[in-house]
mmCIF file of C-alpha atoms in Angstrom:
data_model
loop_
_atom_site.group_PDB
_atom_site.id
_atom_site.type_symbol
_atom_site.label_atom_id
_atom_site.label_comp_id
_atom_site.label_asym_id
_atom_site.label_seq_id
_atom_site.Cartn_x
_atom_site.Cartn_y
_atom_site.Cartn_z
ATOM 1 C CA MET A 1 0.000 0.000 0.000
ATOM 2 C CA THR A 2 1.358 3.397 -0.978
ATOM 3 C CA SER A 3 1.701 5.784 1.947
ATOM 4 C CA MET A 4 0.230 9.246 1.659
ATOM 5 C CA THR A 5 2.627 10.670 4.250
ATOM 6 C CA ALA A 6 4.623 12.502 1.599
ATOM 7 C CA GLN A 7 1.446 14.244 0.467
ATOM 8 C CA SER A 8 1.573 17.081 2.980
ATOM 9 C CA SER A 9 -1.567 18.601 1.478
ATOM 10 C CA CYS A 10 -3.484 15.587 2.737
ATOM 11 C CA ALA A 11 -2.747 16.065 6.430
ATOM 12 C CA GLU A 12 -5.419 18.013 8.270
ATOM 13 C CA PRO A 13 -5.503 20.071 11.481
ATOM 14 C CA ALA A 14 -6.273 18.300 14.724
ATOM 15 C CA HIS A 15 -9.846 19.611 14.880
ATOM 16 C CA LEU A 16 -12.041 18.355 12.070
ATOM 17 C CA ARG A 17 -15.462 19.334 10.765
ATOM 18 C CA ALA A 18 -17.489 16.257 9.802
ATOM 19 C CA GLY A 19 -20.569 15.871 7.653
ATOM 20 C CA VAL A 20 -22.916 13.032 6.800
ATOM 21 C CA ILE A 21 -24.776 12.461 3.538
ATOM 22 C CA GLY A 22 -27.728 10.183 4.180
ATOM 23 C CA ALA A 23 -29.768 10.431 7.363
ATOM 24 C CA GLY A 24 -31.019 6.849 7.475
ATOM 25 C CA VAL A 25 -29.993 4.134 9.921
ATOM 26 C CA PHE A 26 -26.277 4.048 9.121
ATOM 27 C CA GLY A 27 -26.073 7.766 8.464
ATOM 28 C CA GLY A 28 -27.435 8.231 11.965
ATOM 29 C CA HIS A 29 -24.818 5.873 13.395
ATOM 30 C CA HIS A 30 -22.024 7.818 11.688
ATOM 31 C CA ALA A 31 -23.410 11.174 12.765
ATOM 32 C CA ARG A 32 -23.485 10.061 16.394
ATOM 33 C CA LYS A 33 -19.905 8.750 16.181
ATOM 34 C CA TYR A 34 -18.712 12.111 14.849
ATOM 35 C CA ALA A 35 -20.729 14.048 17.433
ATOM 36 C CA ALA A 36 -19.087 12.047 20.229
ATOM 37 C CA ALA A 37 -15.541 11.989 18.808
ATOM 38 C CA PRO A 38 -12.854 14.151 20.409
ATOM 39 C CA ALA A 39 -11.709 17.163 18.390
ATOM 40 C CA VAL A 40 -14.526 16.696 15.858
ATOM 41 C CA THR A 41 -17.580 18.851 15.222
ATOM 42 C CA LEU A 42 -20.574 17.448 13.394
ATOM 43 C CA SER A 43 -20.927 20.375 11.006
ATOM 44 C CA GLY A 44 -23.502 19.233 8.487
ATOM 45 C CA VAL A 45 -26.196 16.725 7.574
ATOM 46 C CA TYR A 46 -27.657 16.296 4.099
ATOM 47 C CA ASP A 47 -30.409 13.949 2.931
ATOM 48 C CA ALA A 48 -32.572 13.868 -0.180
ATOM 49 C CA ASP A 49 -35.485 13.941 2.290
ATOM 50 C CA PRO A 50 -35.160 17.350 4.024
ATOM 51 C CA ALA A 51 -37.390 16.302 6.918
ATOM 52 C CA ARG A 52 -35.254 13.281 7.688
ATOM 53 C CA ALA A 53 -32.078 15.378 7.499
ATOM 54 C CA ALA A 54 -33.574 17.935 9.860
ATOM 55 C CA ALA A 55 -34.655 15.290 12.364
ATOM 56 C CA LEU A 56 -31.140 13.845 12.634
ATOM 57 C CA ALA A 57 -29.394 17.233 12.625
ATOM 58 C CA ASP A 58 -31.720 18.671 15.270
ATOM 59 C CA ALA A 59 -31.225 15.652 17.527
ATOM 60 C CA LEU A 60 -27.457 16.222 17.488
ATOM 61 C CA GLY A 61 -27.392 20.017 17.363
ATOM 62 C CA ALA A 62 -25.876 20.094 13.868
ATOM 63 C CA PRO A 63 -26.629 22.303 10.852
ATOM 64 C CA VAL A 64 -28.777 20.839 8.085
ATOM 65 C CA PHE A 65 -28.135 21.577 4.412
ATOM 66 C CA ASP A 66 -30.347 21.365 1.352
ATOM 67 C CA ASP A 67 -27.584 21.861 -1.220
ATOM 68 C CA PHE A 68 -24.133 20.366 -1.712
ATOM 69 C CA SER A 69 -22.361 23.651 -2.267
ATOM 70 C CA GLY A 70 -23.080 24.838 1.257
ATOM 71 C CA PHE A 71 -22.591 21.363 2.721
ATOM 72 C CA PHE A 72 -19.134 20.798 1.232
ATOM 73 C CA GLY A 73 -18.070 24.278 2.277
ATOM 74 C CA ALA A 74 -18.846 23.477 5.907
ATOM 75 C CA VAL A 75 -16.962 20.182 6.324
ATOM 76 C CA ASP A 76 -13.504 18.602 6.078
ATOM 77 C CA VAL A 77 -14.559 14.939 6.129
ATOM 78 C CA VAL A 78 -17.703 13.309 4.771
ATOM 79 C CA THR A 79 -19.477 10.021 5.376
ATOM 80 C CA ILE A 80 -21.581 8.810 2.457
ATOM 81 C CA ALA A 81 -24.408 6.648 3.765
ATOM 82 C CA ALA A 82 -26.874 7.295 0.960
ATOM 83 C CA PRO A 83 -28.427 4.553 -1.220
ATOM 84 C CA ALA A 84 -25.650 2.532 -2.848
ATOM 85 C CA ALA A 85 -26.510 3.564 -6.412
ATOM 86 C CA ALA A 86 -25.607 7.162 -5.488
ATOM 87 C CA HIS A 87 -22.236 6.355 -3.904
ATOM 88 C CA GLY A 88 -20.239 6.874 -7.093
ATOM 89 C CA SER A 89 -21.529 10.338 -7.969
ATOM 90 C CA LEU A 90 -21.485 11.533 -4.360
ATOM 91 C CA ALA A 91 -17.936 10.306 -3.733
ATOM 92 C CA ARG A 92 -16.658 11.973 -6.893
ATOM 93 C CA ALA A 93 -18.323 15.244 -5.918
ATOM 94 C CA ALA A 94 -16.875 15.119 -2.399
ATOM 95 C CA LEU A 95 -13.365 14.323 -3.626
ATOM 96 C CA ARG A 96 -13.459 17.070 -6.245
ATOM 97 C CA ALA A 97 -14.502 19.435 -3.468
ATOM 98 C CA GLY A 98 -11.317 18.416 -1.613
ATOM 99 C CA LYS A 99 -12.955 16.346 1.112
ATOM 100 C CA HIS A 100 -11.844 13.113 2.741
ATOM 101 C CA VAL A 101 -14.521 10.466 2.388
ATOM 102 C CA TYR A 102 -15.809 7.495 4.351
ATOM 103 C CA ILE A 103 -18.097 5.468 2.065
ATOM 104 C CA GLU A 104 -20.415 2.851 3.486
ATOM 105 C CA LYS A 105 -20.253 -0.426 1.593
ATOM 106 C CA PRO A 106 -20.466 -1.106 -1.251
ATOM 107 C CA VAL A 107 -18.066 1.583 -2.456
ATOM 108 C CA ALA A 108 -20.265 1.799 -5.591
ATOM 109 C CA THR A 109 -22.554 -0.431 -7.628
ATOM 110 C CA ASP A 110 -20.597 -0.009 -10.853
ATOM 111 C CA ALA A 111 -17.011 -1.205 -11.299
ATOM 112 C CA ASP A 112 -15.984 1.830 -13.338
ATOM 113 C CA ASP A 113 -17.296 4.148 -10.610
ATOM 114 C CA ALA A 114 -15.414 2.222 -7.940
ATOM 115 C CA HIS A 115 -12.079 2.352 -9.729
ATOM 116 C CA GLU A 116 -12.594 6.005 -10.624
ATOM 117 C CA ILE A 117 -13.089 6.802 -6.941
ATOM 118 C CA ALA A 118 -9.795 5.073 -6.117
ATOM 119 C CA ALA A 119 -7.976 6.944 -8.883
ATOM 120 C CA LEU A 120 -9.504 10.275 -7.904
ATOM 121 C CA ALA A 121 -8.565 9.793 -4.238
ATOM 122 C CA ALA A 122 -4.951 9.270 -5.273
ATOM 123 C CA ALA A 123 -4.978 12.234 -7.666
ATOM 124 C CA GLU A 124 -6.490 14.566 -5.054
ATOM 125 C CA ALA A 125 -4.376 13.151 -2.185
ATOM 126 C CA ARG A 126 -7.504 12.502 -0.158
ATOM 127 C CA VAL A 127 -8.228 9.695 2.288
ATOM 128 C CA VAL A 128 -11.045 7.357 1.267
ATOM 129 C CA GLN A 129 -12.179 4.574 3.584
ATOM 130 C CA VAL A 130 -14.813 1.944 2.776
ATOM 131 C CA GLY A 131 -17.110 0.578 5.480
ATOM 132 C CA HIS A 132 -16.134 -3.092 5.591
ATOM 133 C CA GLN A 133 -16.157 -3.089 9.403
ATOM 134 C CA GLU A 134 -16.242 -6.881 9.685
ATOM 135 C CA ARG A 135 -12.585 -6.920 8.623
ATOM 136 C CA PHE A 136 -11.594 -5.148 11.852
ATOM 137 C CA VAL A 137 -13.425 -7.778 13.904
ATOM 138 C CA ALA A 138 -11.994 -10.779 12.041
ATOM 139 C CA GLU A 139 -8.464 -9.381 12.226
ATOM 140 C CA ALA A 140 -8.776 -8.542 15.922
ATOM 141 C CA VAL A 141 -9.468 -12.183 16.861
ATOM 142 C CA GLY A 142 -6.950 -13.596 14.379
ATOM 143 C CA ALA A 143 -9.584 -15.424 12.319
ATOM 144 C CA LEU A 144 -8.150 -14.345 8.963
ATOM 145 C CA ALA A 145 -4.601 -15.374 9.879
ATOM 146 C CA LEU A 146 -5.849 -18.815 10.903
ATOM 147 C CA ALA A 147 -8.084 -19.249 7.848
ATOM 148 C CA ALA A 148 -5.244 -18.327 5.474
ATOM 149 C CA ASP A 149 -3.773 -21.813 6.032
ATOM 150 C CA ALA A 150 -7.085 -23.568 5.312
ATOM 151 C CA ASP A 151 -8.088 -25.007 1.962
ATOM 152 C CA ALA A 152 -11.847 -24.604 2.404
ATOM 153 C CA VAL A 153 -13.705 -21.661 3.920
ATOM 154 C CA THR A 154 -17.446 -21.082 4.181
ATOM 155 C CA PHE A 155 -18.953 -17.668 4.918
ATOM 156 C CA GLU A 156 -22.590 -17.330 5.984
ATOM 157 C CA ARG A 157 -24.341 -13.973 6.346
ATOM 158 C CA CYS A 158 -28.071 -14.502 6.686
ATOM 159 C CA GLY A 159 -31.025 -12.922 8.438
ATOM 160 C CA PRO A 160 -34.681 -11.948 8.173
ATOM 161 C CA PRO A 161 -35.739 -8.992 6.003
ATOM 162 C CA SER A 162 -34.746 -5.636 7.480
ATOM 163 C CA GLY A 163 -36.259 -3.410 4.805
ATOM 164 C CA ARG A 164 -32.859 -1.776 4.194
ATOM 165 C CA CYS A 165 -30.734 -1.931 1.031
ATOM 166 C CA GLU A 166 -33.429 -3.807 -0.890
ATOM 167 C CA GLU A 167 -32.524 -1.777 -3.969
ATOM 168 C CA ILE A 168 -29.322 -3.814 -4.400
ATOM 169 C CA SER A 169 -28.737 -7.546 -4.379
ATOM 170 C CA ALA A 170 -27.715 -9.634 -1.392
ATOM 171 C CA ALA A 171 -24.312 -10.092 -3.023
ATOM 172 C CA LEU A 172 -23.655 -6.329 -3.043
ATOM 173 C CA ASP A 173 -25.353 -5.758 0.314
ATOM 174 C CA LEU A 174 -24.250 -8.698 2.497
ATOM 175 C CA MET A 175 -21.876 -11.062 0.699
ATOM 176 C CA ILE A 176 -19.521 -8.216 -0.173
ATOM 177 C CA HIS A 177 -18.397 -8.109 3.482
ATOM 178 C CA ASP A 178 -17.222 -11.703 3.235
ATOM 179 C CA LEU A 179 -15.721 -11.234 -0.211
ATOM 180 C CA ASP A 180 -13.582 -8.490 1.318
ATOM 181 C CA LEU A 181 -12.485 -10.945 4.026
ATOM 182 C CA ALA A 182 -11.694 -13.646 1.468
ATOM 183 C CA ARG A 183 -9.500 -11.201 -0.420
ATOM 184 C CA ARG A 184 -7.411 -10.876 2.751
ATOM 185 C CA LEU A 185 -6.602 -14.602 2.887
ATOM 186 C CA GLY A 186 -3.772 -14.209 0.397
ATOM 187 C CA TRP A 187 -5.106 -16.832 -2.004
ATOM 188 C CA GLY A 188 -5.007 -14.571 -5.054
ATOM 189 C CA GLY A 189 -7.922 -14.058 -7.405
ATOM 190 C CA PRO A 190 -10.532 -16.763 -8.022
ATOM 191 C CA GLU A 191 -9.987 -19.011 -11.028
ATOM 192 C CA THR A 192 -13.672 -19.880 -11.295
ATOM 193 C CA VAL A 193 -16.867 -18.357 -9.877
ATOM 194 C CA GLU A 194 -20.148 -20.268 -9.627
ATOM 195 C CA ALA A 195 -23.349 -18.822 -8.167
ATOM 196 C CA SER A 196 -27.073 -19.467 -7.928
ATOM 197 C CA GLY A 197 -30.135 -18.130 -6.164
ATOM 198 C CA SER A 198 -32.018 -14.859 -6.363
ATOM 199 C CA ALA A 199 -31.358 -11.191 -5.730
ATOM 200 C CA HIS A 200 -32.278 -11.682 -2.068
ATOM 201 C CA GLU A 201 -30.652 -15.090 -1.462
ATOM 202 C CA THR A 202 -27.417 -16.021 -3.205
ATOM 203 C CA THR A 203 -24.944 -18.882 -2.844
ATOM 204 C CA ALA A 204 -21.525 -18.702 -4.510
ATOM 205 C CA ARG A 205 -18.468 -20.917 -4.744
ATOM 206 C CA LEU A 206 -15.084 -19.473 -5.686
ATOM 207 C CA THR A 207 -12.214 -21.805 -6.587
ATOM 208 C CA PHE A 208 -8.605 -20.693 -6.236
ATOM 209 C CA ALA A 209 -5.197 -22.004 -7.242
ATOM 210 C CA GLY A 210 -4.408 -25.417 -5.777
ATOM 211 C CA GLY A 211 -8.084 -26.305 -5.464
ATOM 212 C CA ARG A 212 -8.803 -24.072 -2.482
ATOM 213 C CA THR A 213 -12.461 -23.092 -2.238
ATOM 214 C CA ALA A 214 -14.488 -20.351 -0.594
ATOM 215 C CA THR A 215 -18.248 -20.770 -0.329
ATOM 216 C CA PHE A 216 -20.537 -17.828 0.390
ATOM 217 C CA VAL A 217 -24.160 -17.825 1.519
ATOM 218 C CA ALA A 218 -25.991 -14.497 1.755
ATOM 219 C CA SER A 219 -29.686 -14.142 2.506
ATOM 220 C CA ARG A 220 -32.123 -11.390 3.439
ATOM 221 C CA ARG A 221 -34.964 -13.912 3.677
ATOM 222 C CA ALA A 222 -33.673 -16.312 6.367
ATOM 223 C CA LEU A 223 -35.738 -17.153 9.425
ATOM 224 C CA THR A 224 -32.825 -16.688 11.834
ATOM 225 C CA GLN A 225 -29.682 -14.592 12.021
ATOM 226 C CA ARG A 226 -26.298 -16.156 11.308
ATOM 227 C CA ARG A 227 -22.967 -14.463 10.573
ATOM 228 C CA ALA A 228 -20.062 -16.883 10.612
ATOM 229 C CA MET A 229 -16.979 -18.156 8.826
ATOM 230 C CA THR A 230 -15.979 -21.823 9.051
ATOM 231 C CA PHE A 231 -12.713 -23.219 7.781
ATOM 232 C CA SER A 232 -10.723 -26.457 7.663
ATOM 233 C CA ARG A 233 -7.713 -28.061 5.986
ATOM 234 C CA ASP A 234 -7.438 -31.449 4.248
ATOM 235 C CA GLY A 235 -10.954 -32.367 5.334
ATOM 236 C CA GLY A 236 -9.958 -32.145 8.993
ATOM 237 C CA PRO A 237 -11.847 -30.690 11.960
ATOM 238 C CA GLU A 238 -13.485 -27.317 11.430
ATOM 239 C CA THR A 239 -12.910 -24.018 13.180
ATOM 240 C CA GLU A 240 -15.698 -21.471 13.327
ATOM 241 C CA PHE A 241 -15.739 -17.755 14.002
ATOM 242 C CA ASP A 242 -19.117 -16.297 14.987
ATOM 243 C CA PHE A 243 -19.241 -12.586 14.139
ATOM 244 C CA ALA A 244 -22.158 -11.949 16.492
ATOM 245 C CA SER A 245 -20.664 -13.497 19.644
ATOM 246 C CA ARG A 246 -17.046 -12.741 18.587
ATOM 247 C CA ARG A 247 -16.199 -16.328 19.532
ATOM 248 C CA LEU A 248 -13.616 -18.476 17.770
ATOM 249 C CA VAL A 249 -14.112 -22.191 18.459
ATOM 250 C CA GLY A 250 -12.801 -25.456 17.043
ATOM 251 C CA ALA A 251 -9.564 -27.133 16.055
ATOM 252 C CA ALA A 252 -7.467 -24.137 15.043
ATOM 253 C CA ALA A 253 -8.719 -22.084 17.973
ATOM 254 C CA VAL A 254 -7.341 -24.448 20.629
ATOM 255 C CA ALA A 255 -3.795 -23.086 20.495
ATOM 256 C CA HIS A 256 -4.915 -19.571 19.637
ATOM 257 C CA GLU A 257 -5.065 -16.955 22.354
ATOM 258 C CA ALA A 258 -8.439 -15.231 22.170
ATOM 259 C CA ALA A 259 -8.392 -11.482 21.684
ATOM 260 C CA THR A 260 -9.855 -9.432 24.493
ATOM 261 C CA GLY A 261 -10.169 -5.727 24.984
ATOM 262 C CA HIS A 262 -9.635 -4.781 21.340
ATOM 263 C CA PRO A 263 -11.837 -1.744 20.602
ATOM 264 C CA ALA A 264 -12.981 -3.227 17.280
ATOM 265 C CA LEU A 265 -14.716 -6.055 19.139
ATOM 266 C CA ASP A 266 -16.873 -3.725 21.222
ATOM 267 C CA ASP A 267 -17.647 -1.142 18.537
ATOM 268 C CA PRO A 268 -16.505 -1.966 14.988
ATOM 269 C CA LEU A 269 -18.026 1.161 13.465
ATOM 270 C CA GLY A 270 -16.639 3.435 16.161
ATOM 271 C CA TYR A 271 -13.218 1.864 15.709
ATOM 272 C CA GLY A 272 -13.439 2.304 11.945
ATOM 273 C CA VAL A 273 -14.434 5.960 12.206
ATOM 274 C CA ALA A 274 -11.565 6.579 14.626
ATOM 275 C CA GLN A 275 -9.121 4.946 12.214
ATOM 276 C CA PHE A 276 -10.466 7.086 9.374
ATOM 277 C CA LEU A 277 -10.053 10.291 11.369
ATOM 278 C CA SER A 278 -6.518 9.291 12.375
ATOM 279 C CA ALA A 279 -5.600 8.659 8.732
ATOM 280 C CA VAL A 280 -6.960 12.075 7.780
ATOM 281 C CA ARG A 281 -5.018 13.836 10.533
ATOM 282 C CA ASP A 282 -1.805 11.928 9.832
ATOM 283 C CA GLY A 283 -2.020 12.079 6.046
ATOM 284 C CA THR A 284 -1.765 8.271 5.711
ATOM 285 C CA ASP A 285 -3.796 5.619 3.931
ATOM 286 C CA ALA A 286 -7.048 4.432 5.429
ATOM 287 C CA PRO A 287 -7.006 0.839 6.723
ATOM 288 C CA ILE A 288 -9.644 -0.124 4.125
ATOM 289 C CA THR A 289 -9.010 1.898 0.991
ATOM 290 C CA ALA A 290 -11.092 2.737 -2.056
ATOM 291 C CA ALA A 291 -8.996 0.212 -3.966
ATOM 292 C CA ASP A 292 -9.955 -2.440 -1.396
ATOM 293 C CA GLY A 293 -13.604 -1.562 -1.858
ATOM 294 C CA ALA A 294 -13.257 -1.685 -5.632
ATOM 295 C CA GLY A 295 -11.642 -5.113 -5.411
ATOM 296 C CA ALA A 296 -14.471 -6.487 -3.269
ATOM 297 C CA LEU A 297 -16.998 -5.023 -5.695
ATOM 298 C CA ASP A 298 -15.217 -6.671 -8.640
ATOM 299 C CA TRP A 299 -15.640 -10.069 -6.979
ATOM 300 C CA ALA A 300 -19.281 -9.325 -6.082
ATOM 301 C CA LEU A 301 -20.055 -8.413 -9.674
ATOM 302 C CA ARG A 302 -18.441 -11.655 -10.847
ATOM 303 C CA VAL A 303 -20.781 -13.475 -8.454
ATOM 304 C CA GLU A 304 -23.729 -11.554 -9.879
ATOM 305 C CA ALA A 305 -22.687 -12.388 -13.432
ATOM 306 C CA ALA A 306 -22.380 -16.087 -12.545
ATOM 307 C CA ARG A 307 -25.771 -16.056 -10.816
ATOM 308 C CA ALA A 308 -27.380 -14.395 -13.831
ATOM 309 C CA GLN A 309 -25.818 -16.980 -16.128
ATOM 310 C CA THR A 310 -27.130 -19.827 -13.952
ATOM 311 C CA GLN A 311 -30.615 -18.345 -13.858
ATOM 312 C CA ALA A 312 -30.650 -17.672 -17.591
ATOM 313 C CA ALA A 313 -29.610 -21.254 -18.267
ATOM 314 C CA SER A 314 -32.504 -22.450 -16.102
ATOM 315 C CA GLY A 315 -34.948 -20.159 -17.904
ATOM 316 C CA ASP A 316 -35.613 -18.040 -14.814
ATOM 317 C CA ALA A 317 -35.296 -14.622 -16.429
ATOM 318 C CA VAL A 318 -36.839 -12.767 -13.457
ATOM 319 C CA ALA A 319 -34.361 -14.051 -10.887
ATOM 320 C CA ALA A 320 -31.490 -13.374 -13.256
ATOM 321 C CA GLY A 321 -31.620 -9.608 -12.616
ATOM 322 C CA ARG A 322 -28.073 -8.474 -11.878
ATOM 323 C CA GLY A 323 -27.002 -6.038 -9.165
ATOM 324 C CA ARG A 324 -30.460 -5.190 -7.850
ATOM 325 C CA PRO A 325 -33.803 -6.925 -7.358
ATOM 326 C CA PRO A 326 -35.921 -7.081 -10.528
ATOM 327 C CA GLY A 327 -37.994 -3.987 -11.165
ATOM 328 C CA VAL A 328 -35.982 -1.749 -8.842
ATOM 329 C CA LYS A 329 -34.342 1.202 -10.566
ATOM 330 C CA PRO A 330 -31.216 2.995 -9.308
ATOM 331 C CA ALA A 331 -32.128 5.944 -7.110
ATOM 332 C CA SER A 332 -31.061 9.512 -7.789
ATOM 333 C CA TYR A 333 -29.870 11.420 -4.740
ATOM 334 C CA GLY A 334 -30.154 15.134 -5.097
ATOM 335 C CA ALA A 335 -28.281 17.384 -7.481
ATOM 336 C CA VAL A 336 -24.543 16.837 -7.303
ATOM 337 C CA ALA A 337 -22.384 19.547 -8.813
#
């Protein structure tokens, strides 16, 4: 990873003005993290729904904006927690306005947008971080280091409908977290990608060099919640990491000292925001860069393409809709200069 330390224009003063675009559930979480952070002022909230923006801003004593010109003029750092289809245009606008950007996952819904964001961040010497918070948790307990030696890993990320992010597929909404984790195993890129299911429930199998496999199950229609990764080697005993309980159990965990007290385990989002702010102040790379987000999106889109091919071969043209549930159009999100 290329350090931004030499880019002195990137380093910011100790006190930062933060803004949030998108006043929904995750926008609210980010706004509260900024409002509580030391040496940070929550200086702006924007949402395509003015009433929703006002409700969040008023609750935290922050200004509300109805245009991007005023909003960008009031902040140094920006969280983008708008609908995913708007991430690309909003991130480009923020970067061109000279702002550092925290983008909730996925970094974008289009590969070209994602890679343009990464290139623009480098050109403007701005910090961009992508919200793959599960990486902090898995790294804190050592799950990724242990799984790197496995030859078979299964990721499950399933739960009942929440009503959120229904405009994009389960692969771009849920599975992309685990694709980001799989990219950290050091196995290289997948040689083959197979997938099946629907926009709301998708199963994928990625095969890597040497026959290693990673299986992914993502569902927004499950009866119960499950977020776990299970791994083994040579068909031996399995080790499982449960993201909800933060517990690592099984064969490989026996000789592994469990992590305790790591801030990422208690508050992954808070830890991620703190890391983002530190990178901005220090003029260094974010721990999860725009390029990381673009890489995870590339894999997710390969899963979507494989799922569409499977559905088309079965004659199920409705379920073959790529990237978003059938009939759902990308949302616009205000006028971006």
